[in-house]
């Protein structure tokens, strides 16, 4: 999604040559020795992560929700995770102006995203060879949101050829039927999803979740993490052991939670999708459902999704429109003031 | 001032996508990050315009005089940059889609994505190519 073309005076290569340079850049990184590897499930895909440093593995490997099931089919992808301390030179795709805005190039062969101002990180995907590279100059500068939901633009690009999409929203499931909760930041997605997790619901995510958008809509967990505002921590004492670190986003203190290492019965995973709701707190005392337009729901689902994972907007928007065409009646949901009552209402909504 | 009922129009570019859900037409302008919910007879008017019919033909398809409403709605679509004049009609062989009852057309606008993009713009390098360090560009040639 381009509001303006980049205006740089450095030398460029023509876009038709980008594919080969992307492939060569990713292949060069993949030849570096990995210190740790991990296989994770990304919707219908199997992704093998190759970490080039122990620090990167410690930072990212535990964020993912699921390993592929034994014997699972699906495309296999490789992702090399590297930083400036790996001993390899900076990838050739790192632009001259490292502090600049986000730069994007996406076509049928390759996907390149440079996050200049935020993390100085490169996300590159070679679609034909199903290989990708995440490179960050300084691992100490990786922002908290990247540690909580690693490599999201790369994963979205991998999913482009599938009915799955990573969507900004929360999802929880009760008795095998899931609800997808859309809404802007501070709408209450995390609180409600964690309340569900603490109450025995299956948790598919509080920020970005995988959604299958064909005739059999379902949600799947992508990450086993959550980010809780300081003022909410006291409401989720049961999740205290999942607390890993404290972060600051725009001056706001957050507790970073990771569920993979928790003992006990917490359930992380997905389920067939039974309801799609726009979370909209309007001060109701008790849970209230109300009609909502599909466009309002699309707006809530698409805004942060498109910004966090830019590129290929027509196709990705088409997936979201397919989701809205599924036999699910979108509704607005004000959860009221009590989590237990809200969860009871959601249980009825997905039944 | 209303839109010209005798002109042909089409979508303003590949960034304009729409989907008809029966009770609601969703239109997205991917170039601006604005979404539109079309209600009432707006869906039929949008579909008709994008199927090669003039506003006057669409207005005449309703059982009552709808020319002023269609013209006003057409002006809204043009003001939002969703339509541009088209030269040749591409008529839908199945005729004007939708049901021929008239309800006042509505257009609701959602611009959350536009707001986020303005805060944190993403520059699509597109045809310009990916910017490289000089030595990399030379090596690639």
XYZ file of C-alpha atoms in Angstrom:
492
model
C 0.000 0.000 0.000
C 1.874 3.038 -1.182
C 1.080 6.583 -0.195
C 4.204 7.857 -1.913
C 7.131 6.523 -3.869
C 10.513 6.376 -2.209
C 12.808 9.187 -3.160
C 16.367 8.045 -2.685
C 19.425 9.070 -4.665
C 21.355 5.847 -4.198
C 21.834 3.418 -7.048
C 19.073 0.938 -7.631
C 18.587 -2.259 -9.512
C 15.594 -2.729 -11.755
C 12.750 -4.594 -10.145
C 12.954 -7.515 -12.560
C 16.458 -8.202 -11.231
C 15.361 -8.043 -7.603
C 14.236 -11.648 -7.579
C 17.683 -13.030 -8.283
C 19.331 -10.709 -5.771
C 16.789 -11.679 -3.105
C 17.413 -15.358 -3.816
C 21.185 -14.871 -3.674
C 21.010 -12.825 -0.476
C 18.840 -15.364 1.304
C 20.924 -18.284 0.032
C 24.110 -16.627 1.309
C 22.620 -16.254 4.787
C 21.322 -19.821 4.744
C 24.850 -21.091 4.193
C 25.934 -19.674 7.555
C 26.083 -22.249 10.349
C 23.007 -22.255 12.592
C 23.432 -22.733 16.333
C 19.828 -23.834 16.831
C 16.905 -24.916 14.671
C 13.222 -25.241 15.430
C 10.246 -26.391 13.370
C 6.944 -24.582 13.796
C 3.507 -24.800 12.185
C 2.224 -21.711 10.360
C -1.309 -22.570 9.309
C -0.918 -25.207 6.609
C 2.835 -24.577 6.330
C 5.821 -26.121 8.057
C 8.534 -23.617 8.837
C 12.058 -24.509 9.927
C 13.761 -21.667 11.783
C 17.559 -21.488 11.675
C 19.011 -19.205 14.333
C 22.544 -18.004 13.755
C 23.135 -16.935 17.380
C 22.033 -18.282 20.736
C 20.761 -14.824 21.676
C 18.396 -14.768 18.688
C 17.166 -18.273 19.483
C 16.529 -17.312 23.090
C 14.688 -14.190 21.965
C 12.401 -15.732 19.352
C 12.177 -19.523 19.467
C 9.741 -19.669 22.365
C 7.262 -17.228 20.860
C 5.684 -19.700 18.480
C 2.626 -21.669 19.421
C 2.860 -24.991 17.694
C 5.125 -27.550 16.136
C 3.790 -29.376 13.072
C 1.941 -32.550 13.845
C 3.762 -35.759 13.040
C 3.196 -36.662 9.437
C 1.531 -33.326 8.663
C 1.596 -32.339 5.004
C 1.899 -28.840 3.646
C 4.658 -26.772 2.114
C 7.999 -26.652 3.901
C 9.761 -23.308 4.290
C 13.129 -22.256 5.707
C 13.818 -19.028 7.585
C 17.292 -17.885 8.583
C 17.402 -15.535 11.568
C 20.543 -13.427 11.764
C 21.926 -10.215 13.185
C 24.933 -7.963 12.806
C 26.980 -10.026 15.242
C 26.859 -13.233 13.199
C 30.100 -12.611 11.356
C 28.373 -12.337 8.006
C 28.356 -8.986 6.192
C 25.067 -7.061 6.191
C 22.762 -8.564 3.555
C 23.001 -6.900 0.168
C 19.367 -5.817 0.427
C 19.976 -3.544 3.414
C 19.326 -0.066 1.957
C 21.833 2.779 2.191
C 19.532 4.882 4.361
C 19.112 2.550 7.320
C 17.237 5.077 9.443
C 14.640 5.786 6.772
C 10.971 4.884 6.659
C 9.616 1.470 5.809
C 10.499 0.315 2.299
C 8.547 -2.407 0.539
C 8.913 -4.395 -2.634
C 6.494 -7.255 -3.233
C 5.919 -9.266 -6.380
C 5.229 -12.840 -7.420
C 8.862 -13.876 -6.920
C 9.976 -12.044 -3.842
C 9.029 -9.952 -0.861
C 11.361 -7.404 0.721
C 10.538 -5.146 3.659
C 12.970 -2.822 5.384
C 11.832 -1.490 8.747
C 14.057 1.531 9.079
C 12.915 3.665 11.940
C 11.635 0.905 14.211
C 14.201 -1.854 14.341
C 16.481 -1.565 11.326
C 15.366 -5.030 10.314
C 15.186 -6.729 6.927
C 12.442 -9.198 6.031
C 13.111 -10.998 2.740
C 11.267 -13.888 1.117
C 12.192 -15.943 -1.947
C 8.837 -17.438 -2.834
C 10.069 -19.839 -5.490
C 12.643 -21.517 -3.264
C 10.515 -21.138 -0.121
C 13.318 -19.504 1.776
C 13.394 -16.371 3.851
C 15.726 -14.190 5.871
C 15.187 -12.020 8.915
C 18.184 -9.820 9.670
C 18.453 -7.148 12.309
C 21.481 -4.946 12.750
C 21.505 -5.011 16.545
C 19.530 -7.674 18.404
C 19.438 -5.423 21.454
C 17.304 -2.992 19.460
C 14.601 -5.514 18.556
C 11.376 -3.918 19.777
C 9.106 -5.721 22.221
C 6.375 -6.214 19.645
C 8.821 -8.041 17.377
C 9.913 -10.329 20.222
C 6.259 -11.067 20.961
C 5.212 -11.680 17.343
C 8.406 -12.451 15.402
C 8.828 -12.231 11.642
C 5.178 -11.451 10.977
C 5.651 -9.838 7.512
C 7.643 -12.892 6.411
C 5.016 -15.323 7.675
C 2.273 -13.359 5.937
C 4.212 -13.499 2.664
C 4.627 -17.270 3.065
C 0.865 -17.608 3.535
C 0.048 -15.639 0.364
C -0.422 -18.803 -1.674
C -2.732 -20.391 0.877
C -6.239 -19.641 2.194
C -4.701 -18.628 5.525
C -3.913 -15.110 6.656
C -2.402 -13.677 9.821
C -4.997 -11.227 11.124
C -4.870 -8.525 13.777
C -7.317 -9.821 16.333
C -7.740 -12.126 19.287
C -9.305 -15.570 19.202
C -10.407 -18.053 21.829
C -12.390 -21.257 21.576
C -14.907 -23.020 23.794
C -15.757 -26.664 23.255
C -14.103 -26.699 19.864
C -15.759 -23.567 18.461
C -13.824 -20.334 18.149
C -14.669 -16.644 18.218
C -12.517 -14.067 16.445
C -12.471 -10.707 18.204
C -11.596 -7.711 16.049
C -10.967 -4.206 17.269
C -8.369 -1.467 17.362
C -5.674 -1.223 20.011
C -7.057 -0.868 23.562
C -10.419 -2.325 22.521
C -9.965 -5.054 25.136
C -8.925 -7.978 22.929
C -6.037 -9.043 25.154
C -8.021 -8.788 28.377
C -10.888 -10.859 27.086
C -8.648 -13.449 25.439
C -6.578 -13.865 28.611
C -9.721 -14.044 30.718
C -10.778 -16.888 28.449
C -7.411 -18.616 28.763
C -7.520 -18.344 32.546
C -11.070 -19.739 32.523
C -10.191 -22.811 30.484
C -10.886 -21.604 26.976
C -8.441 -22.496 24.239
C -6.297 -19.468 23.383
C -5.350 -18.815 19.755
C -3.846 -15.375 20.298
C -4.462 -11.884 21.625
C -2.850 -9.802 18.888
C -2.302 -11.717 15.647
C -3.951 -15.036 14.891
C -4.054 -17.289 11.866
C -7.397 -17.450 10.096
C -8.356 -19.841 7.338
C -10.610 -17.900 5.004
C -12.061 -20.482 2.640
C -15.360 -22.336 2.973
C -14.132 -24.014 6.179
C -13.134 -21.012 8.286
C -11.017 -21.739 11.322
C -8.486 -20.042 13.543
C -5.092 -21.352 14.601
C -2.571 -20.117 17.092
C 0.492 -18.462 15.622
C 2.175 -17.180 18.770
C 2.046 -18.375 22.385
C 2.616 -14.884 23.722
C 0.627 -11.930 24.994
C 1.390 -8.384 26.029
C -0.474 -7.140 29.080
C -0.800 -3.538 30.179
C 0.457 -2.825 33.669
C -2.982 -2.022 35.040
C -4.353 -5.395 33.904
C -1.782 -7.676 35.489
C -3.581 -7.898 38.816
C -6.667 -9.340 37.099
C -4.755 -12.359 35.789
C -2.857 -13.731 38.757
C -3.040 -17.243 37.341
C -0.903 -16.118 34.433
C 1.815 -14.630 36.622
C 4.236 -17.554 35.934
C 4.090 -16.694 32.217
C 5.563 -13.245 32.820
C 8.936 -12.942 31.102
C 9.902 -9.275 31.006
C 8.655 -5.733 31.154
C 8.660 -3.584 28.026
C 7.767 -0.037 27.123
C 5.860 0.972 24.012
C 5.465 4.716 23.593
C 6.075 5.047 27.317
C 3.427 2.453 28.207
C 4.648 -0.301 30.538
C 3.679 -3.805 29.470
C 4.244 -7.285 30.806
C 5.427 -9.730 28.178
C 3.854 -13.149 28.678
C 5.018 -16.442 27.132
C 2.810 -19.482 27.616
C 4.895 -22.271 26.127
C 6.896 -22.855 29.290
C 3.928 -22.839 31.633
C 3.115 -26.050 33.433
C -0.508 -27.001 33.850
C -3.612 -27.199 31.742
C -3.447 -23.926 29.781
C -4.589 -24.674 26.250
C -3.026 -22.963 23.250
C -4.481 -23.705 19.831
C -7.266 -23.103 17.378
C -10.664 -24.399 16.326
C -13.295 -24.015 13.606
C -14.566 -20.446 13.541
C -18.112 -19.959 14.804
C -18.342 -16.190 15.333
C -16.627 -12.976 14.237
C -17.223 -10.022 16.534
C -16.217 -6.379 16.593
C -15.190 -5.702 20.167
C -16.597 -2.317 21.048
C -16.825 -1.259 24.681
C -19.514 1.379 25.060
C -19.939 1.243 28.814
C -22.609 -1.420 29.055
C -22.920 -3.095 32.438
C -23.759 -6.477 30.921
C -22.676 -8.073 27.645
C -24.526 -6.687 24.634
C -24.546 -7.891 21.034
C -25.635 -5.539 18.248
C -25.629 -5.567 14.435
C -22.565 -4.263 12.656
C -21.716 -3.753 9.016
C -19.178 -6.024 7.374
C -17.232 -2.947 6.381
C -16.813 -1.882 10.001
C -15.518 -5.339 10.790
C -13.226 -5.332 7.744
C -11.889 -1.942 8.800
C -11.047 -3.311 12.252
C -9.451 -6.490 10.909
C -7.560 -4.906 8.044
C -6.088 -1.699 9.433
C -3.318 -3.005 11.680
C -2.982 -6.166 9.585
C -2.143 -4.119 6.497
C 0.296 -1.862 8.343
C 2.088 -4.662 10.201
C 2.281 -6.886 7.123
C 2.303 -4.579 4.115
C 2.162 -5.805 0.526
C -0.161 -7.725 -1.780
C -3.152 -5.837 -0.426
C -5.694 -6.859 -3.118
C -5.132 -10.577 -2.527
C -4.978 -10.260 1.248
C -8.050 -8.049 1.301
C -9.741 -10.685 -0.827
C -9.056 -13.246 1.892
C -10.616 -11.012 4.524
C -13.625 -10.461 2.280
C -13.914 -14.237 1.883
C -13.957 -14.516 5.655
C -16.790 -12.000 5.839
C -18.677 -13.963 3.192
C -18.556 -17.099 5.287
C -21.875 -18.020 6.923
C -20.991 -16.072 10.045
C -23.131 -13.103 10.972
C -20.813 -10.327 12.113
C -21.899 -8.577 15.284
C -20.730 -5.843 17.586
C -19.944 -6.992 21.122
C -19.744 -4.881 24.253
C -18.416 -7.305 26.878
C -19.731 -5.317 29.836
C -17.866 -5.062 33.119
C -17.524 -8.682 34.173
C -15.287 -11.197 32.415
C -17.307 -14.200 33.582
C -20.500 -12.753 32.133
C -18.710 -11.813 28.903
C -17.328 -15.326 28.509
C -20.753 -16.825 29.186
C -22.170 -14.627 26.436
C -19.384 -15.669 24.061
C -19.971 -19.329 24.876
C -23.574 -18.881 23.765
C -22.470 -17.008 20.654
C -20.250 -19.864 19.466
C -22.556 -22.705 20.542
C -23.722 19.600 -7.759
C -24.533 16.091 -8.876
C -22.675 13.664 -11.087
C -23.261 13.560 -14.828
C -26.013 11.000 -15.399
C -25.095 10.494 -19.044
C -21.424 9.676 -18.616
C -19.894 6.238 -18.301
C -17.701 5.485 -15.309
C -15.436 2.747 -14.061
C -13.322 2.030 -10.987
C -10.536 4.565 -10.440
C -7.839 1.907 -10.609
C -6.770 -1.558 -9.540
C -6.681 -0.351 -5.941
C -10.486 -0.134 -5.913
C -12.009 -3.465 -4.977
C -15.580 -4.286 -4.038
C -17.629 -7.234 -2.857
C -21.404 -7.544 -2.861
C -22.745 -9.316 0.227
C -26.377 -8.897 -0.775
C -27.373 -6.688 2.103
C -24.200 -4.611 1.895
C -21.626 -3.651 -0.715
C -18.108 -3.293 0.647
C -15.788 -1.045 -1.355
C -12.112 -0.625 -0.472
C -9.730 1.967 -1.828
C -6.379 0.291 -1.250
C -4.512 3.376 -2.442
C -5.893 5.539 0.342
C -6.703 2.924 2.985
C -10.373 3.921 3.177
C -13.239 1.421 3.314
C -16.837 2.176 2.359
C -20.064 0.479 3.292
C -22.728 0.983 0.627
C -26.301 0.532 1.745
C -29.800 0.991 0.370
C -29.770 1.189 -3.411
C -26.109 2.263 -3.392
C -25.096 -1.313 -4.076
C -27.216 -1.456 -7.222
C -25.965 1.929 -8.398
C -22.317 0.957 -7.813
C -22.745 -2.352 -9.601
C -24.572 -0.694 -12.487
C -21.917 1.979 -12.945
C -19.178 -0.641 -12.880
C -21.083 -2.765 -15.399
C -21.137 -0.064 -18.038
C -24.495 1.596 -17.408
C -24.954 5.338 -17.144
C -26.484 6.889 -14.082
C -29.562 7.721 -16.119
C -30.036 4.093 -17.179
C -29.658 2.993 -13.585
C -32.089 5.654 -12.349
C -34.609 4.564 -14.976
C -34.427 0.986 -13.718
C -36.097 1.964 -10.452
C -39.896 2.109 -10.221
C -39.859 5.739 -9.070
C -37.957 8.855 -10.146
C -34.482 8.325 -8.686
C -32.436 10.556 -10.987
C -31.639 13.195 -8.374
C -30.588 10.608 -5.779
C -28.464 8.690 -8.266
C -26.806 11.890 -9.425
C -26.074 12.947 -5.855
C -24.660 9.553 -4.969
C -22.567 9.507 -8.134
C -21.086 12.849 -7.082
C -20.162 11.324 -3.714
C -18.383 8.409 -5.390
C -16.475 10.808 -7.631
C -15.552 13.044 -4.703
C -14.157 10.014 -2.871
C -12.038 9.155 -5.898
C -13.656 5.768 -6.384
C -14.757 6.263 -9.993
C -13.281 7.839 -13.104
C -14.903 8.493 -16.483
C -14.785 5.497 -18.819
C -14.775 5.620 -22.594
C -16.494 2.448 -23.709
C -19.232 0.574 -21.908
C -18.697 -3.044 -20.926
C -22.281 -4.094 -20.437
C -23.096 -6.881 -18.086
C -24.885 -9.394 -20.329
C -27.172 -10.345 -17.468
C -28.497 -6.809 -17.305
C -28.474 -4.377 -14.446
C -27.770 -6.385 -11.303
C -29.783 -6.160 -8.122
C -33.425 -5.776 -7.251
C -35.352 -2.861 -8.777
C -36.688 -1.320 -5.590
C -35.345 2.025 -4.516
C -33.974 2.865 -1.078
C -31.987 6.013 -0.500
C -28.331 5.171 -1.203
C -25.969 5.441 1.751
C -22.212 5.533 1.967
C -20.416 5.065 5.277
C -16.666 5.744 5.424
C -14.015 3.992 7.576
C -10.509 5.411 7.630
C -8.604 3.654 10.437
C -6.090 2.239 7.977
C -5.539 5.603 6.336
C -4.787 7.095 9.742
C -2.202 4.421 10.515
C -0.545 4.815 7.125
C -0.242 8.555 7.563
C 1.518 8.033 10.910
C 3.852 5.368 9.577
C 4.068 5.547 5.798
C 5.208 2.554 3.800
C 7.063 3.386 0.613
C 6.452 0.851 -2.105
C 9.561 1.059 -4.249
C 7.640 -0.551 -7.128
C 9.151 0.028 -10.543
C 11.939 2.165 -9.124
C 13.640 -0.954 -7.794
C 15.084 -1.731 -4.411
C 17.687 0.805 -3.229
C 21.142 -0.701 -2.850
C 24.525 0.354 -1.659
C 26.655 1.449 -4.647
C 29.020 -1.504 -4.442
C 26.060 -3.916 -4.334
C 24.463 -2.343 -7.379
C 27.697 -2.559 -9.293
C 28.181 -6.172 -8.270
C 24.665 -7.026 -9.418
C 25.153 -5.589 -12.896
